[in-house]
């Protein structure tokens, strides 16, 4: 029997088959979970729908997380179709391209709000809607973060600040939802080539830098994030909440 047999998971953040959210979905599917997917806009639907249908998903819905009505519709459908929910995956981030290359001091008010809204606030909104469906089911909520929240990573800029807010939200949500038996965690992944990371100026150099300096002397891949997600969202992680777990070949521990 699979680790997630009988569990229902909703996945926010698949853009294509290189997405971290897709690697998590494949790991969950292999362990018997039933999955629902959302996509951000018609262009991405063309990529997400065939992937999702390929692993038997029946619920595939649009959701731009800046729109409350789209979030409500997703959870309304989940309530109607499933009645309950075990796992929520939030693997969503966005910032204006210029805010990921200009000096941080030049971040505009609009750029700051946008990065915070899509990359941090959305996690709170999704958790709020998921929680009532998770009661009495030992629910698990997981988001994706990056070390740019803790240390300066040139060009990561406003996204680092949004990830710091996201990681603090993990702790506050873990406190709020813990009494209902719901766990809330984050994975802090090392750099991986995806659509989102392509928007970060100098990303190729980051990969090279990490592979030279990380204790394991290599980069990580999305499947490795999927395996840690499986641990956190299955019974294996039953006493783990409010944590930010690094999956980064050890890079974050280095001082020099
Ligand atoms: P990705 O481009 O595959 O995924 C990002 C997702 O965010 C996309 O599916 C996109 O549709 C979604 N998104 C953006 N704006 C949205 C909106 N308004 N509404 C709904 N969805 C929206 O890239 P990824 O690297 O798999 O990113 C997933 C998560 O992992 C992000 O939070 C990212 O910051 C984080 N992360 C990535 C890396 C990396 O190196 N790739 C490292 C650490 C953390």
GROMACS .gro file of C-alpha atoms and ligand atoms in nm:
model
  300
    1UNK     CA    1   0.000   0.000   0.000
    2UNK     CA    2   0.129   0.346  -0.095
    3UNK     CA    3   0.223   0.603   0.169
    4UNK     CA    4  -0.056   0.835   0.052
    5UNK     CA    5  -0.320   0.574  -0.031
    6UNK     CA    6  -0.667   0.725   0.024
    7UNK     CA    7  -0.530   1.081   0.056
    8UNK     CA    8  -0.652   1.375  -0.150
    9UNK     CA    9  -0.408   1.651  -0.245
   10UNK     CA   10  -0.457   1.981  -0.428
   11UNK     CA   11  -0.152   2.114  -0.612
   12UNK     CA   12  -0.103   2.485  -0.687
   13UNK     CA   13   0.199   2.575  -0.901
   14UNK     CA   14   0.242   2.337  -1.194
   15UNK     CA   15   0.344   2.533  -1.506
   16UNK     CA   16   0.509   2.247  -1.698
   17UNK     CA   17   0.690   1.918  -1.644
   18UNK     CA   18   0.996   2.098  -1.503
   19UNK     CA   19   0.794   2.259  -1.222
   20UNK     CA   20   0.884   2.158  -0.867
   21UNK     CA   21   0.510   2.114  -0.809
   22UNK     CA   22   0.504   1.854  -1.086
   23UNK     CA   23   0.787   1.653  -0.929
   24UNK     CA   24   0.593   1.660  -0.600
   25UNK     CA   25   0.277   1.549  -0.786
   26UNK     CA   26   0.458   1.255  -0.943
   27UNK     CA   27   0.594   1.147  -0.605
   28UNK     CA   28   0.246   1.171  -0.449
   29UNK     CA   29   0.081   0.989  -0.741
   30UNK     CA   30   0.333   0.704  -0.714
   31UNK     CA   31   0.233   0.663  -0.348
   32UNK     CA   32  -0.139   0.643  -0.423
   33UNK     CA   33  -0.268   0.999  -0.366
   34UNK     CA   34  -0.561   1.137  -0.563
   35UNK     CA   35  -0.465   1.477  -0.706
   36UNK     CA   36  -0.640   1.798  -0.813
   37UNK     CA   37  -0.457   2.072  -1.003
   38UNK     CA   38  -0.488   2.442  -1.067
   39UNK     CA   39  -0.326   2.651  -1.340
   40UNK     CA   40  -0.267   3.024  -1.371
   41UNK     CA   41  -0.431   3.126  -1.698
   42UNK     CA   42  -0.526   2.978  -2.035
   43UNK     CA   43  -0.172   2.964  -2.173
   44UNK     CA   44  -0.062   2.735  -1.891
   45UNK     CA   45  -0.379   2.526  -1.910
   46UNK     CA   46  -0.246   2.381  -2.239
   47UNK     CA   47   0.055   2.244  -2.053
   48UNK     CA   48  -0.101   2.153  -1.719
   49UNK     CA   49  -0.418   1.974  -1.839
   50UNK     CA   50  -0.242   1.696  -2.037
   51UNK     CA   51   0.003   1.636  -1.752
   52UNK     CA   52  -0.274   1.621  -1.492
   53UNK     CA   53  -0.502   1.401  -1.705
   54UNK     CA   54  -0.205   1.173  -1.771
   55UNK     CA   55  -0.200   1.076  -1.404
   56UNK     CA   56  -0.578   1.046  -1.378
   57UNK     CA   57  -0.670   1.385  -1.225
   58UNK     CA   58  -1.037   1.477  -1.266
   59UNK     CA   59  -1.033   1.820  -1.100
   60UNK     CA   60  -0.827   2.072  -1.303
   61UNK     CA   61  -0.924   2.434  -1.245
   62UNK     CA   62  -0.803   2.788  -1.321
   63UNK     CA   63  -0.667   2.984  -1.027
   64UNK     CA   64  -0.486   3.315  -1.035
   65UNK     CA   65  -0.408   3.355  -0.664
   66UNK     CA   66  -0.444   3.734  -0.681
   67UNK     CA   67  -0.818   3.674  -0.740
   68UNK     CA   68  -1.020   3.579  -0.430
   69UNK     CA   69  -1.315   3.459  -0.639
   70UNK     CA   70  -1.096   3.205  -0.824
   71UNK     CA   71  -0.956   3.073  -0.493
   72UNK     CA   72  -1.310   3.040  -0.356
   73UNK     CA   73  -1.421   2.853  -0.667
   74UNK     CA   74  -1.140   2.597  -0.636
   75UNK     CA   75  -1.218   2.517  -0.274
   76UNK     CA   76  -1.593   2.521  -0.343
   77UNK     CA   77  -1.537   2.255  -0.611
   78UNK     CA   78  -1.312   2.049  -0.382
   79UNK     CA   79  -1.578   2.057  -0.112
   80UNK     CA   80  -1.845   1.952  -0.358
   81UNK     CA   81  -1.642   1.680  -0.531
   82UNK     CA   82  -1.428   1.545  -0.248
   83UNK     CA   83  -1.592   1.676   0.071
   84UNK     CA   84  -1.251   1.676   0.243
   85UNK     CA   85  -0.884   1.741   0.177
   86UNK     CA   86  -0.561   1.595   0.319
   87UNK     CA   87  -0.280   1.790   0.150
   88UNK     CA   88  -0.229   2.139   0.006
   89UNK     CA   89   0.083   2.216  -0.200
   90UNK     CA   90   0.166   2.584  -0.258
   91UNK     CA   91   0.451   2.620  -0.510
   92UNK     CA   92   0.382   2.969  -0.640
   93UNK     CA   93   0.597   3.280  -0.669
   94UNK     CA   94   0.615   3.585  -0.892
   95UNK     CA   95   0.802   3.916  -0.912
   96UNK     CA   96   0.853   4.169  -1.190
   97UNK     CA   97   1.159   4.084  -1.399
   98UNK     CA   98   1.321   4.423  -1.333
   99UNK     CA   99   1.292   4.363  -0.958
  100UNK     CA  100   1.506   4.050  -1.003
  101UNK     CA  101   1.792   4.235  -1.171
  102UNK     CA  102   1.794   4.601  -1.057
  103UNK     CA  103   1.947   4.693  -0.719
  104UNK     CA  104   1.700   4.608  -0.437
  105UNK     CA  105   1.691   4.972  -0.332
  106UNK     CA  106   1.506   5.050  -0.656
  107UNK     CA  107   1.211   4.815  -0.582
  108UNK     CA  108   0.886   4.997  -0.663
  109UNK     CA  109   0.582   5.000  -0.435
  110UNK     CA  110   0.385   4.814  -0.702
  111UNK     CA  111   0.662   4.555  -0.750
  112UNK     CA  112   0.686   4.499  -0.375
  113UNK     CA  113   0.310   4.453  -0.338
  114UNK     CA  114   0.291   4.217  -0.634
  115UNK     CA  115   0.574   3.991  -0.512
  116UNK     CA  116   0.429   3.982  -0.159
  117UNK     CA  117   0.074   3.917  -0.279
  118UNK     CA  118   0.151   3.631  -0.517
  119UNK     CA  119   0.441   3.474  -0.328
  120UNK     CA  120   0.346   3.518   0.040
  121UNK     CA  121  -0.014   3.633   0.096
  122UNK     CA  122  -0.152   3.363  -0.136
  123UNK     CA  123  -0.023   3.098   0.105
  124UNK     CA  124  -0.233   3.241   0.389
  125UNK     CA  125  -0.542   3.265   0.167
  126UNK     CA  126  -0.508   2.906   0.043
  127UNK     CA  127  -0.442   2.771   0.395
  128UNK     CA  128  -0.752   2.952   0.526
  129UNK     CA  129  -0.971   2.789   0.262
  130UNK     CA  130  -0.810   2.445   0.297
  131UNK     CA  131  -0.830   2.422   0.678
  132UNK     CA  132  -1.207   2.357   0.712
  133UNK     CA  133  -1.177   2.068   0.465
  134UNK     CA  134  -0.888   1.918   0.662
  135UNK     CA  135  -1.044   1.898   1.006
  136UNK     CA  136  -1.014   1.553   1.166
  137UNK     CA  137  -0.793   1.437   0.877
  138UNK     CA  138  -0.442   1.522   1.003
  139UNK     CA  139  -0.401   1.766   0.714
  140UNK     CA  140  -0.065   1.879   0.580
  141UNK     CA  141   0.013   2.212   0.412
  142UNK     CA  142   0.343   2.268   0.233
  143UNK     CA  143   0.502   2.565   0.060
  144UNK     CA  144   0.826   2.622  -0.131
  145UNK     CA  145   1.089   2.872  -0.026
  146UNK     CA  146   1.452   2.963  -0.095
  147UNK     CA  147   1.756   3.063   0.111
  148UNK     CA  148   1.737   3.418  -0.028
  149UNK     CA  149   1.502   3.475   0.268
  150UNK     CA  150   1.788   3.426   0.518
  151UNK     CA  151   2.096   3.555   0.336
  152UNK     CA  152   2.159   3.803   0.058
  153UNK     CA  153   2.153   3.635  -0.283
  154UNK     CA  154   2.232   3.900  -0.545
  155UNK     CA  155   1.932   3.967  -0.777
  156UNK     CA  156   1.687   3.763  -0.564
  157UNK     CA  157   1.594   4.094  -0.402
  158UNK     CA  158   1.222   4.145  -0.335
  159UNK     CA  159   1.164   3.771  -0.370
  160UNK     CA  160   1.396   3.713  -0.073
  161UNK     CA  161   1.186   3.951   0.133
  162UNK     CA  162   0.865   3.780   0.018
  163UNK     CA  163   1.014   3.440   0.109
  164UNK     CA  164   1.104   3.571   0.458
  165UNK     CA  165   0.735   3.668   0.501
  166UNK     CA  166   0.634   3.327   0.366
  167UNK     CA  167   0.857   3.141   0.614
  168UNK     CA  168   0.727   3.348   0.906
  169UNK     CA  169   0.374   3.268   0.782
  170UNK     CA  170   0.460   2.896   0.800
  171UNK     CA  171   0.524   2.938   1.173
  172UNK     CA  172   0.215   3.150   1.242
  173UNK     CA  173  -0.010   2.919   1.042
  174UNK     CA  174   0.141   2.613   1.217
  175UNK     CA  175   0.045   2.776   1.547
  176UNK     CA  176  -0.307   2.866   1.430
  177UNK     CA  177  -0.389   2.531   1.269
  178UNK     CA  178  -0.197   2.296   1.499
  179UNK     CA  179  -0.491   2.254   1.742
  180UNK     CA  180  -0.692   2.119   1.446
  181UNK     CA  181  -0.419   1.861   1.380
  182UNK     CA  182  -0.307   2.041   1.063
  183UNK     CA  183   0.069   2.065   0.999
  184UNK     CA  184   0.231   2.351   0.804
  185UNK     CA  185   0.586   2.332   0.667
  186UNK     CA  186   0.816   2.465   0.396
  187UNK     CA  187   1.092   2.317   0.185
  188UNK     CA  188   1.382   2.550   0.114
  189UNK     CA  189   1.516   2.409  -0.212
  190UNK     CA  190   1.852   2.471  -0.375
  191UNK     CA  191   1.846   2.625  -0.724
  192UNK     CA  192   1.676   2.416  -0.996
  193UNK     CA  193   1.620   2.514  -1.361
  194UNK     CA  194   1.249   2.598  -1.403
  195UNK     CA  195   1.033   2.863  -1.568
  196UNK     CA  196   1.038   3.075  -1.250
  197UNK     CA  197   1.413   3.050  -1.192
  198UNK     CA  198   1.479   3.153  -1.554
  199UNK     CA  199   1.353   3.499  -1.452
  200UNK     CA  200   1.634   3.548  -1.197
  201UNK     CA  201   1.928   3.736  -1.341
  202UNK     CA  202   2.253   3.532  -1.319
  203UNK     CA  203   2.074   3.206  -1.233
  204UNK     CA  204   2.329   2.994  -1.424
  205UNK     CA  205   2.607   3.135  -1.205
  206UNK     CA  206   2.406   3.040  -0.894
  207UNK     CA  207   2.394   2.676  -1.007
  208UNK     CA  208   2.767   2.671  -1.068
  209UNK     CA  209   2.849   2.846  -0.738
  210UNK     CA  210   2.637   2.604  -0.535
  211UNK     CA  211   2.774   2.291  -0.704
  212UNK     CA  212   3.128   2.401  -0.618
  213UNK     CA  213   3.060   2.494  -0.256
  214UNK     CA  214   2.778   2.273  -0.124
  215UNK     CA  215   2.900   1.987   0.099
  216UNK     CA  216   2.760   1.733  -0.151
  217UNK     CA  217   2.943   1.915  -0.438
  218UNK     CA  218   2.642   1.914  -0.667
  219UNK     CA  219   2.306   2.073  -0.736
  220UNK     CA  220   1.977   1.910  -0.646
  221UNK     CA  221   1.691   1.800  -0.870
  222UNK     CA  222   1.316   1.841  -0.838
  223UNK     CA  223   1.265   1.469  -0.765
  224UNK     CA  224   1.464   1.516  -0.445
  225UNK     CA  225   1.223   1.790  -0.340
  226UNK     CA  226   0.937   1.552  -0.423
  227UNK     CA  227   1.079   1.289  -0.185
  228UNK     CA  228   1.106   1.538   0.102
  229UNK     CA  229   0.751   1.659   0.027
  230UNK     CA  230   0.639   1.297   0.057
  231UNK     CA  231   0.801   1.270   0.399
  232UNK     CA  232   0.646   1.597   0.520
  233UNK     CA  233   0.297   1.528   0.384
  234UNK     CA  234   0.270   1.162   0.481
  235UNK     CA  235   0.251   0.998   0.822
  236UNK     CA  236   0.633   0.988   0.825
  237UNK     CA  237   0.627   1.359   0.916
  238UNK     CA  238   0.342   1.329   1.168
  239UNK     CA  239   0.515   1.533   1.443
  240UNK     CA  240   0.681   1.791   1.215
  241UNK     CA  241   0.519   2.134   1.188
  242UNK     CA  242   0.630   2.495   1.153
  243UNK     CA  243   0.959   2.385   0.995
  244UNK     CA  244   1.161   2.508   0.700
  245UNK     CA  245   1.358   2.208   0.575
  246UNK     CA  246   1.655   2.271   0.344
  247UNK     CA  247   1.687   2.041   0.044
  248UNK     CA  248   1.998   2.203  -0.097
  249UNK     CA  249   2.288   1.954  -0.089
  250UNK     CA  250   2.384   2.123   0.239
  251UNK     CA  251   2.472   2.460   0.085
  252UNK     CA  252   2.301   2.664   0.361
  253UNK     CA  253   2.529   2.538   0.638
  254UNK     CA  254   2.845   2.685   0.484
  255UNK     CA  255   3.010   2.996   0.630
  256UNK     CA  256   3.327   2.989   0.421
  257LIG     P1  257   0.756   2.724  -1.195
  257LIG     O1  258   0.764   2.842  -1.287
  257LIG     O2  259   0.744   2.592  -1.257
  257LIG     O3  260   0.640   2.744  -1.089
  257LIG     C1  261   0.598   2.870  -1.044
  257LIG     C2  262   0.447   2.867  -1.047
  257LIG     O4  263   0.393   2.989  -0.993
  257LIG     C3  264   0.391   2.853  -1.190
  257LIG     O5  265   0.312   2.738  -1.198
  257LIG     C4  266   0.307   2.976  -1.207
  257LIG     O6  267   0.192   2.953  -1.285
  257LIG     C5  268   0.271   3.009  -1.063
  257LIG     N1  269   0.219   3.144  -1.048
  257LIG     C6  270   0.283   3.262  -1.070
  257LIG     N2  271   0.196   3.364  -1.052
  257LIG     C7  272   0.077   3.310  -1.017
  257LIG     C8  273  -0.052   3.362  -0.986
  257LIG     N3  274  -0.077   3.494  -0.985
  257LIG     N4  275  -0.151   3.275  -0.954
  257LIG     C9  276  -0.128   3.141  -0.953
  257LIG     N5  277  -0.009   3.087  -0.981
  257LIG    C10  278   0.092   3.169  -1.014
  257LIG     O7  279   0.889   2.733  -1.106
  257LIG     P2  280   0.935   2.654  -0.976
  257LIG     O8  281   1.081   2.680  -0.967
  257LIG     O9  282   0.886   2.515  -0.979
  257LIG    O10  283   0.867   2.735  -0.859
  257LIG    C11  284   0.781   2.677  -0.761
  257LIG    C12  285   0.814   2.733  -0.623
  257LIG    O11  286   0.943   2.687  -0.584
  257LIG    C13  287   0.820   2.886  -0.616
  257LIG    O12  288   0.765   2.928  -0.493
  257LIG    C14  289   0.969   2.913  -0.617
  257LIG    O13  290   1.003   3.035  -0.555
  257LIG    C15  291   1.016   2.796  -0.534
  257LIG     N6  292   1.159   2.767  -0.543
  257LIG    C16  293   1.218   2.747  -0.663
  257LIG    C17  294   1.354   2.721  -0.669
  257LIG    C18  295   1.423   2.702  -0.802
  257LIG    O14  296   1.546   2.717  -0.807
  257LIG     N7  297   1.353   2.669  -0.908
  257LIG    C19  298   1.429   2.714  -0.551
  257LIG    C20  299   1.366   2.732  -0.428
  257LIG    C21  300   1.230   2.759  -0.425
   0.00000   0.00000   0.00000
